[in-house]
Structure formats: structure tokens, C-alpha cells
mmCIF file of C-alpha atoms in Angstrom:
data_model
loop_
_atom_site.group_PDB
_atom_site.id
_atom_site.type_symbol
_atom_site.label_atom_id
_atom_site.label_comp_id
_atom_site.label_asym_id
_atom_site.label_seq_id
_atom_site.Cartn_x
_atom_site.Cartn_y
_atom_site.Cartn_z
ATOM 1 C CA LEU A 433 -194.224 -7.316 37.874
ATOM 2 C CA LEU A 434 -193.395 -8.643 41.340
ATOM 3 C CA GLY A 435 -189.675 -8.307 40.649
ATOM 4 C CA ALA A 436 -190.120 -4.735 39.444
ATOM 5 C CA GLY A 437 -192.051 -3.840 42.580
ATOM 6 C CA CYS A 438 -189.369 -5.269 44.889
ATOM 7 C CA ALA A 439 -186.612 -3.493 42.985
ATOM 8 C CA SER A 440 -188.239 -0.115 43.503
ATOM 9 C CA SER A 441 -188.361 -0.430 47.301
ATOM 10 C CA LEU A 442 -185.909 1.675 49.310
ATOM 11 C CA GLU A 443 -184.026 0.626 52.440
ATOM 12 C CA VAL A 444 -183.093 3.541 54.707
ATOM 13 C CA PRO A 445 -181.062 3.580 57.954
ATOM 14 C CA ILE A 446 -182.863 4.720 61.104
ATOM 15 C CA GLU A 447 -181.834 5.434 64.690
ATOM 16 C CA THR A 448 -184.098 4.884 67.696
ATOM 17 C CA PRO A 449 -183.121 6.894 70.804
ATOM 18 C CA LEU A 450 -183.262 5.175 74.202
ATOM 19 C CA LYS A 451 -183.331 7.056 77.492
ATOM 20 C CA SER A 452 -180.883 6.183 80.248
ATOM 21 C CA LYS A 453 -182.282 4.104 83.108
ATOM 22 C CA ILE A 454 -181.145 6.483 85.841
ATOM 23 C CA ASP A 455 -180.785 10.254 85.949
ATOM 24 C CA VAL A 456 -177.162 11.206 86.635
ATOM 25 C CA SER A 457 -177.538 14.954 86.102
ATOM 26 C CA LYS A 458 -176.897 15.686 89.806
ATOM 27 C CA PHE A 459 -173.424 14.131 89.629
ATOM 28 C CA ARG A 460 -170.250 15.717 88.288
ATOM 29 C CA ARG A 461 -167.935 12.774 88.928
ATOM 30 C CA VAL A 462 -168.077 8.998 88.653
ATOM 31 C CA LEU A 463 -166.014 6.461 90.591
ATOM 32 C CA VAL A 464 -165.631 2.825 89.539
ATOM 33 C CA ALA A 465 -165.012 1.466 93.018
ATOM 34 C CA GLY A 466 -164.168 -2.147 92.165
ATOM 35 C CA PHE A 467 -166.005 -5.450 92.302
ATOM 36 C CA VAL A 468 -166.493 -8.488 94.468
ATOM 37 C CA THR A 469 -164.919 -11.479 92.719
ATOM 38 C CA ASP A 470 -163.568 -14.850 93.747
ATOM 39 C CA LEU A 471 -160.703 -14.793 96.233
ATOM 40 C CA VAL A 472 -158.432 -16.424 93.640
ATOM 41 C CA ASP A 473 -158.809 -15.293 90.024
ATOM 42 C CA GLU A 474 -158.134 -17.896 87.337
ATOM 43 C CA GLY A 475 -155.667 -16.172 85.029
ATOM 44 C CA ILE A 476 -157.374 -12.764 85.041
ATOM 45 C CA ASP A 477 -157.199 -10.004 87.629
ATOM 46 C CA LEU A 478 -160.919 -9.509 87.156
ATOM 47 C CA ALA A 479 -161.748 -6.517 89.356
ATOM 48 C CA PRO A 480 -158.919 -4.179 88.202
ATOM 49 C CA GLU A 481 -159.319 -5.196 84.526
ATOM 50 C CA THR A 482 -163.045 -4.484 84.587
ATOM 51 C CA SER A 483 -162.551 -1.220 86.452
ATOM 52 C CA ARG A 484 -160.080 0.010 83.821
ATOM 53 C CA LEU A 485 -162.365 -0.982 80.952
ATOM 54 C CA LEU A 486 -165.346 0.809 82.475
ATOM 55 C CA GLN A 487 -163.272 3.915 83.171
ATOM 56 C CA ASN A 488 -162.198 4.058 79.519
ATOM 57 C CA GLN A 489 -165.775 3.677 78.307
ATOM 58 C CA LEU A 490 -167.132 6.272 80.716
ATOM 59 C CA ARG A 491 -164.555 8.814 79.579
ATOM 60 C CA SER A 492 -165.795 8.503 76.000
ATOM 61 C CA VAL A 493 -169.565 8.649 76.524
ATOM 62 C CA ALA A 494 -170.527 10.082 79.899
ATOM 63 C CA LYS A 495 -170.540 13.777 80.767
ATOM 64 C CA LEU A 496 -168.883 13.003 84.063
ATOM 65 C CA GLN A 497 -165.334 13.365 85.312
ATOM 66 C CA VAL A 498 -163.930 9.861 85.754
ATOM 67 C CA ILE A 499 -162.011 9.379 88.999
ATOM 68 C CA GLU A 500 -158.992 7.083 88.653
ATOM 69 C CA PRO A 501 -157.719 5.758 92.009
ATOM 70 C CA ASP A 502 -154.523 3.696 92.113
ATOM 71 C CA ARG A 503 -156.512 0.638 93.181
ATOM 72 C CA PRO A 504 -160.276 0.037 93.306
ATOM 73 C CA PRO A 505 -161.336 1.146 96.840
ATOM 74 C CA LEU A 506 -163.697 -1.780 97.392
ATOM 75 C CA ASN A 507 -160.948 -4.284 96.627
ATOM 76 C CA GLN A 508 -158.554 -2.430 98.913
ATOM 77 C CA ALA A 509 -161.082 -2.736 101.731
ATOM 78 C CA LEU A 510 -161.532 -6.447 101.036
ATOM 79 C CA THR A 511 -157.764 -7.005 101.051
ATOM 80 C CA LYS A 512 -157.480 -5.331 104.468
ATOM 81 C CA ALA A 513 -160.391 -7.302 105.884
ATOM 82 C CA PHE A 514 -159.272 -10.651 104.516
ATOM 83 C CA LYS A 515 -155.533 -11.235 104.274
ATOM 84 C CA VAL A 516 -154.195 -14.512 102.923
ATOM 85 C CA ALA A 517 -150.462 -15.256 102.855
ATOM 86 C CA ASP A 518 -148.941 -16.138 99.490
ATOM 87 C CA ASP A 519 -147.895 -19.608 100.670
ATOM 88 C CA THR A 520 -151.276 -20.420 102.233
ATOM 89 C CA ARG A 521 -153.627 -22.832 100.487
ATOM 90 C CA VAL A 522 -156.970 -21.145 99.890
ATOM 91 C CA THR A 523 -159.864 -23.344 100.987
ATOM 92 C CA ARG A 524 -163.492 -23.287 99.936
ATOM 93 C CA GLU A 525 -164.368 -21.850 103.341
ATOM 94 C CA ASP A 526 -161.914 -18.992 102.706
ATOM 95 C CA ARG A 527 -163.610 -18.218 99.403
ATOM 96 C CA ASP A 528 -167.065 -18.288 100.982
ATOM 97 C CA ARG A 529 -165.985 -15.945 103.786
ATOM 98 C CA TYR A 530 -164.367 -13.571 101.280
ATOM 99 C CA ARG A 531 -167.548 -13.375 99.200
ATOM 100 C CA ALA A 532 -169.658 -12.940 102.329
ATOM 101 C CA GLU A 533 -167.502 -9.975 103.370
ATOM 102 C CA GLY A 534 -167.876 -8.526 99.875
ATOM 103 C CA GLU A 535 -171.657 -8.915 100.042
ATOM 104 C CA ARG A 536 -171.663 -7.169 103.412
ATOM 105 C CA LEU A 537 -169.670 -4.216 102.090
ATOM 106 C CA LEU A 538 -171.924 -3.867 99.042
ATOM 107 C CA GLN A 539 -174.881 -3.351 101.392
ATOM 108 C CA ASP A 540 -173.018 -1.138 103.886
ATOM 109 C CA THR A 541 -174.502 2.328 103.383
ATOM 110 C CA ALA A 542 -172.066 3.910 105.862
ATOM 111 C CA PHE A 543 -169.085 2.482 103.953
ATOM 112 C CA TRP A 544 -170.265 4.005 100.663
ATOM 113 C CA ARG A 545 -171.187 7.319 102.242
ATOM 114 C CA LYS A 546 -167.699 7.599 103.762
ATOM 115 C CA LEU A 547 -166.128 6.686 100.422
ATOM 116 C CA GLY A 548 -168.333 9.283 98.736
ATOM 117 C CA GLU A 549 -167.113 11.980 101.099
ATOM 118 C CA GLU A 550 -163.519 11.094 100.242
ATOM 119 C CA TYR A 551 -164.165 11.513 96.503
ATOM 120 C CA GLN A 552 -166.544 14.517 96.596
ATOM 121 C CA ASN A 553 -169.855 12.646 96.387
ATOM 122 C CA PRO A 554 -169.586 10.965 92.991
ATOM 123 C CA LEU A 555 -171.804 8.422 91.309
ATOM 124 C CA ILE A 556 -170.291 5.116 92.457
ATOM 125 C CA VAL A 557 -170.224 2.043 90.232
ATOM 126 C CA THR A 558 -169.556 -1.290 91.920
ATOM 127 C CA GLY A 559 -171.005 -4.809 92.152
ATOM 128 C CA LYS A 560 -170.114 -8.487 91.705
ATOM 129 C CA LEU A 561 -168.362 -10.352 88.884
ATOM 130 C CA THR A 562 -167.930 -13.993 87.971
ATOM 131 C CA PHE A 563 -165.937 -15.347 85.030
ATOM 132 C CA GLU A 564 -166.020 -19.085 84.488
ATOM 133 C CA GLU A 565 -164.757 -21.648 82.028
ATOM 134 C CA GLN A 566 -167.135 -24.556 81.462
ATOM 135 C CA ASN A 567 -166.610 -27.849 79.656
ATOM 136 C CA ARG A 568 -169.312 -28.336 77.017
ATOM 137 C CA SER A 569 -167.790 -31.397 75.354
ATOM 138 C CA GLY A 570 -170.149 -34.177 74.324
ATOM 139 C CA PHE A 571 -171.898 -35.902 71.484
ATOM 140 C CA GLN A 572 -173.544 -33.666 68.923
ATOM 141 C CA GLN A 573 -175.928 -34.546 66.135
ATOM 142 C CA GLU A 574 -174.736 -34.312 62.549
ATOM 143 C CA SER A 575 -176.359 -34.974 59.199
ATOM 144 C CA ALA A 576 -175.016 -35.494 55.702
ATOM 145 C CA LEU A 577 -176.482 -35.970 52.229
ATOM 146 C CA VAL A 578 -175.407 -39.229 50.567
ATOM 147 C CA ARG A 579 -176.308 -40.881 47.283
ATOM 148 C CA ASP A 580 -177.464 -44.511 47.444
ATOM 149 C CA ARG A 581 -176.973 -47.267 44.856
ATOM 150 C CA ASN A 582 -180.021 -46.160 42.924
ATOM 151 C CA GLY A 583 -178.700 -42.614 42.597
ATOM 152 C CA ARG A 584 -181.173 -41.137 45.057
ATOM 153 C CA VAL A 585 -179.965 -38.546 47.572
ATOM 154 C CA ARG A 586 -180.960 -39.066 51.172
ATOM 155 C CA GLU A 587 -180.079 -37.594 54.511
ATOM 156 C CA VAL A 588 -178.071 -39.691 56.961
ATOM 157 C CA ARG A 589 -178.040 -38.677 60.631
ATOM 158 C CA GLY A 590 -175.395 -39.545 63.164
ATOM 159 C CA SER A 591 -173.441 -38.208 66.126
ATOM 160 C CA ARG A 592 -169.840 -37.630 67.056
ATOM 161 C CA TYR A 593 -167.977 -36.571 70.160
ATOM 162 C CA ALA A 594 -166.771 -32.959 70.045
ATOM 163 C CA GLU A 595 -164.604 -31.108 72.523
ATOM 164 C CA ARG A 596 -166.031 -27.684 73.276
ATOM 165 C CA LYS A 597 -165.653 -25.136 76.025
ATOM 166 C CA ALA A 598 -167.600 -22.066 77.041
ATOM 167 C CA TYR A 599 -166.723 -18.916 78.943
ATOM 168 C CA ASN A 600 -169.402 -17.126 80.938
ATOM 169 C CA LEU A 601 -169.206 -13.593 82.306
ATOM 170 C CA ALA A 602 -171.864 -12.448 84.782
ATOM 171 C CA ALA A 603 -171.934 -8.932 86.214
ATOM 172 C CA ASP A 604 -174.202 -7.486 88.900
ATOM 173 C CA PHE A 605 -173.718 -3.728 88.631
ATOM 174 C CA SER A 606 -174.730 -1.461 91.506
ATOM 175 C CA PHE A 607 -175.024 2.308 91.042
ATOM 176 C CA ILE A 608 -174.716 4.155 94.355
ATOM 177 C CA ASP A 609 -175.232 7.789 95.351
ATOM 178 C CA GLY A 610 -171.925 8.821 96.917
ATOM 179 C CA GLY A 611 -173.648 11.602 98.864
ATOM 180 C CA THR A 612 -175.989 9.289 100.771
ATOM 181 C CA GLY A 613 -174.424 5.850 100.299
ATOM 182 C CA ARG A 614 -177.750 4.529 99.057
ATOM 183 C CA LEU A 615 -178.355 2.260 96.094
ATOM 184 C CA LEU A 616 -179.858 4.027 93.062
ATOM 185 C CA HIS A 617 -180.095 1.127 90.638
ATOM 186 C CA LYS A 618 -178.991 -2.481 90.300
ATOM 187 C CA GLU A 619 -178.861 -4.573 87.161
ATOM 188 C CA ARG A 620 -177.503 -7.968 86.130
ATOM 189 C CA PHE A 621 -175.925 -8.776 82.779
ATOM 190 C CA SER A 622 -174.662 -12.122 81.552
ATOM 191 C CA GLU A 623 -172.840 -13.115 78.355
ATOM 192 C CA GLU A 624 -171.469 -16.432 77.123
ATOM 193 C CA VAL A 625 -169.250 -17.507 74.242
ATOM 194 C CA LEU A 626 -168.774 -21.071 73.008
ATOM 195 C CA TYR A 627 -165.651 -22.360 71.246
ATOM 196 C CA GLY A 628 -165.166 -25.502 69.195
ATOM 197 C CA GLU A 629 -162.258 -27.902 69.409
ATOM 198 C CA GLU A 630 -160.399 -26.190 66.570
ATOM 199 C CA GLN A 631 -160.445 -22.779 68.294
ATOM 200 C CA LYS A 632 -157.561 -22.073 70.653
ATOM 201 C CA VAL A 633 -158.570 -19.015 72.640
ATOM 202 C CA SER A 634 -157.110 -17.789 75.934
ATOM 203 C CA PRO A 635 -159.315 -16.864 78.911
ATOM 204 C CA LEU A 636 -158.171 -13.236 78.639
ATOM 205 C CA SER A 637 -159.205 -12.995 74.965
ATOM 206 C CA SER A 638 -162.585 -14.500 75.825
ATOM 207 C CA TYR A 639 -163.024 -12.015 78.669
ATOM 208 C CA PHE A 640 -162.458 -9.041 76.354
ATOM 209 C CA GLU A 641 -164.851 -10.501 73.767
ATOM 210 C CA LEU A 642 -167.560 -10.878 76.397
ATOM 211 C CA MET A 643 -166.966 -7.391 77.784
ATOM 212 C CA ASP A 644 -167.373 -5.939 74.276
ATOM 213 C CA ARG A 645 -170.850 -7.463 74.210
ATOM 214 C CA LEU A 646 -171.720 -6.355 77.716
ATOM 215 C CA LEU A 647 -170.502 -2.743 77.644
ATOM 216 C CA PRO A 648 -173.355 -1.226 75.556
ATOM 217 C CA ASN A 649 -175.898 -2.538 78.084
ATOM 218 C CA PHE A 650 -173.858 -1.140 80.967
ATOM 219 C CA LEU A 651 -173.578 2.277 79.349
ATOM 220 C CA GLY A 652 -177.301 2.303 78.618
ATOM 221 C CA VAL A 653 -177.975 2.507 82.353
ATOM 222 C CA ILE A 654 -176.429 5.967 82.767
ATOM 223 C CA SER A 655 -176.179 7.371 79.232
ATOM 224 C CA PRO A 656 -178.759 7.740 76.410
ATOM 225 C CA GLN A 657 -178.162 5.270 73.599
ATOM 226 C CA LYS A 658 -179.233 4.859 69.979
ATOM 227 C CA ILE A 659 -180.288 1.627 68.334
ATOM 228 C CA ARG A 660 -179.366 1.540 64.664
ATOM 229 C CA GLY A 661 -181.480 -0.349 62.166
ATOM 230 C CA THR A 662 -183.105 -0.120 58.744
ATOM 231 C CA ARG A 663 -186.575 0.479 57.424
ATOM 232 C CA VAL A 664 -187.873 -0.557 54.019
ATOM 233 C CA LEU A 665 -189.926 2.076 52.183
ATOM 234 C CA LEU A 666 -192.301 0.682 49.629
ATOM 235 C CA PRO A 667 -193.538 2.697 46.619
#
């Protein structure tokens, strides 16, 4: 009887609508202005790559014209303010000063208002990015089922050293009104992926995997989203 009752249940797909976190109806255009990153990127040109990815996503979901400058304006401003020759060794102090200048520009209302005037008062997307590789190697617990001399099965616990690495992507997105230069909304997202010793994955591949996870949350800030799931209907 129980089996018959379970068999007659019906699983149906459902969609739950979610409102966007900010109202962008006053804007006709959107500008991804670039991001504050480390002075020296490890294998990935983080700010331009992220800007291009966000532009592509915004074209497909947002009802806004996506502005596509040759280079992200924020990163152009940082390059002008902080020039380092190709043959110069970058010190920790250089990196700290570069990030400090980026932080200053992110909070500079006049800078964003002037940039907004140049691009016809769009919604401006900017912020900070970090992408790091971390060593997670170490001993991990393992267990196995073995049969003893008497034929009984028992669990044997042990540990072994395993080489593992993780990639972490953290993004602080700022959404700015290009007409006033003021911050409308700020939100932080963070994603991490862990790889075992048998997985040979490049930093760039890991970056794209992490961005795939992060993008729906980013889009949910400015565009309504739908969460898909299922519901079980009982007789």
C-alpha cells in the first residue's frame, strides 16, 4: 500500500520569481568601468577579462544598452596615476599604494560623475577583484572496509598525504549612478573550487568556472531572476 501511494505522487517543475535588488528603470545604458585588482596579475588579466564577461552577460539579460570602451576607464585612470616600467621590480609597497589609489578612486564621487557625463549618465558597474591560488595539501582521513581472519568485516581508518590546491575568486561589486556619481548598491560575492592531485587545471580555466558560479548572483542585483525547482503533489 505504501509503495502504491508513493507511485501515484506527481513531481512538477516550478519557478519562483525574485525581484532585482536595485531599480535600474531610470537608466538606458550600462558601463562596466573596470575593477581594482593587484598591480601584477598572476596569469590572468583580471580586470579586462571580467569586464568582457559582464558585458556579454548584460547584453543577454538586461534591458540596457551596454557601452563597450576600448579599455575599462577605471583601469586606464589607475595606469595613468601609477606607472611602473616593464623592467622595474614591483615591491609590496608598490602593490599597497596601487590598491590604495584604487580604493580612493572607488570612493571619488567627482570621478564617477565626470565619467558619467562622458558616457551619458549610465549605470556604472565597478569594484574590486581578487583571484588567488592556495595550497590545500595535507593529510586527509580515509577509511576502508576489510575482512579479518574470522571473516568479519570491519572499518579501518587511516590517513594519507594528498596534494590539493584551491582557487578563490572574490568580487566586491559597486553599482554607481553615473548622473550623480553616488553609490547605489554594493555587494560582495566569493566562490572557491578545490582540485585534487589528479586534476590538472589551469588558473584561467578555474577563473571561468568560478565566474560561471558567480554570474547569476551578479545579475540578480539588477535583473529579475527565477529560481527553478520541483514540487511533489500527493494524491
